[in-house]
Amino acid sequence: MAQTRFQTLLTDPRVAEARALLSAALQDARASVPAAIVPPDPALQGGYQAMMERFGEARGRGLFFPYLGSGLGRGAFVELADGSVKLDFITGIGAHPFGHSPMELLDARLDSALSDGVMQGNLQQNPESLHFSERLLAEANRSDVPNPAPPIDGKPRFRHCFLTTTGAMANENGAKVLFQARAPASRVLAFSHCFAGRSLGMSWVTDKHAGRIGVPKTLDVDYVPFFDPERPERSSQHALAVLERHLERYPKQHAFFILELVQGEGGYYTGTPAFFRALLERCQQAGVGVLVDEIQSFGRTPQLFAFQHFGLDDLVDVVTVGKLTQACATLFTHAVNPGAGLLSQTFTGATSAIRAGDEVVRALRERGHAGPGGRNQAIYDRFTAHLLRLQAAHPAWVAGPFGIGAMLGFTPFGGDSKLANRLLTRLYDLGLMGFNAGSDPTRLRFLPPLLVVTDAEIDFAAELLERGLTEIAAEANLA
Ligand SMILES: Cc1ncc(COP(=O)(O)O)c(C=O)c1O
């Protein structure tokens, strides 16, 4: 079979030998990382502290956690540069689905190291960009989901995929696509407490004051309240009424509704199919585009795309993915495909990120993460069983809702932000890494390395969580 010189290089016996040696070395190094919490090595601690201070100085502010990875880990366990080992249940907010030092990505990364350049971009892309785009499109167009979208002009609904380097940029690209398609409409609809990134445009979509202090206004955004699980009927009616008021107040002026189906930074809240459908059908009727932001949720919900889980396939014009996909992407229908010149970038991603993203999505599919009875649901069920047990024993310590799929969240201590953040820090010290989400109530979230996390590791995380809760409750004199 004909092959390129690059393909020949990949099969060169010296490369095969080096690959085997590197694989064995990494395998051994991984095995040397204990599957346990390990305290810092006193001989490394001084240097670590100094690096932390220098980093704070270089960045202009300290790191959230005193975390600098050593470069080695073993799935859910990671070694830090002070020699300590922690259980990583946040994975850079969902960016390391294979955990640390994954053998599964070694070939992709070695091939990328031999590939001609570090980065790919619009003018110079290699076949892996095509393969990754096609895989994402195939996943978005699946027919074995609860409510598959009918074809458009005999073709699958999502026809196009534009790669980029960050989630914020994927959203910016999606926003531009829909602004052009709905020009001259210039307003945007979004959910209260949403997060869409920190670019100039997205910081005005993101419903967080701190993220836009001093930033000139770039977009007019009208907010719609999110689903309230405590008042499902009333909150659904209220959201629809608020949407209606915005549409009446600014007729034909909204280009699109940008929404997370699972609010990530907002606190791991989600809605029901009926809640989302009612709002999005009204948008469709009013000629308002629908941009679903799945930067945080993609790959983690019980179907790989959250819009598939909620059966909204027929209502989405643009969907964005990121984080666990390594390289980010904007997928859209042909009807909104923009004219030349609107989208272009020097960099669409590092070759290794694009190859790794392709492997991640393939693994999510092939390892049975999607669908009823899939691994994402099993991760949720296992972790949630622990939360329910803790909640039953200590109702003041733990409250739901608990997230969805491999996005795990709960409200500690009634959502008191001081106690929640103390718990987060205590868990870090005990060796379990999680993160906060939302405010009023402040919640805790976990994004385990879903492709490799074991049931035993989930149980161990729950054990550390219980220890942290017990200690903070004792300090705060809570029953
Ligand atoms: C829902 C959502 N959208 C967009 C972004 C922005 O992604 P990035 O940080 O890669 O720019 C994030 C990041 O947390 C996110 O959670």
mmCIF file of N, CA and C in Angstrom, residues 99 174 359 366 398 411 434:
data_model
loop_
_atom_site.group_PDB
_atom_site.id
_atom_site.type_symbol
_atom_site.label_atom_id
_atom_site.label_comp_id
_atom_site.label_asym_id
_atom_site.label_seq_id
_atom_site.Cartn_x
_atom_site.Cartn_y
_atom_site.Cartn_z
ATOM 1 N N GLY A 99 -6.290 10.416 33.176
ATOM 2 C CA GLY A 99 -5.478 10.554 34.374
ATOM 3 C C GLY A 99 -4.049 10.936 34.027
ATOM 4 N N GLY A 174 -18.259 30.073 17.772
ATOM 5 C CA GLY A 174 -19.683 29.739 17.652
ATOM 6 C C GLY A 174 -20.544 30.992 17.667
ATOM 7 N N GLU A 359 -8.071 10.115 20.454
ATOM 8 C CA GLU A 359 -7.983 8.878 21.261
ATOM 9 C C GLU A 359 -8.985 8.900 22.409
ATOM 10 N N GLU A 366 -15.523 3.395 22.781
ATOM 11 C CA GLU A 366 -15.206 1.956 22.752
ATOM 12 C C GLU A 366 -15.225 1.314 24.137
ATOM 13 N N VAL A 398 -23.977 17.166 54.040
ATOM 14 C CA VAL A 398 -24.010 16.850 52.609
ATOM 15 C C VAL A 398 -25.432 17.019 52.066
ATOM 16 N N THR A 411 -23.461 19.876 47.913
ATOM 17 C CA THR A 411 -23.391 21.080 48.744
ATOM 18 C C THR A 411 -22.934 20.669 50.141
ATOM 19 N N GLY A 434 -10.247 18.152 44.749
ATOM 20 C CA GLY A 434 -11.534 18.507 44.140
ATOM 21 C C GLY A 434 -11.521 20.001 43.899
#
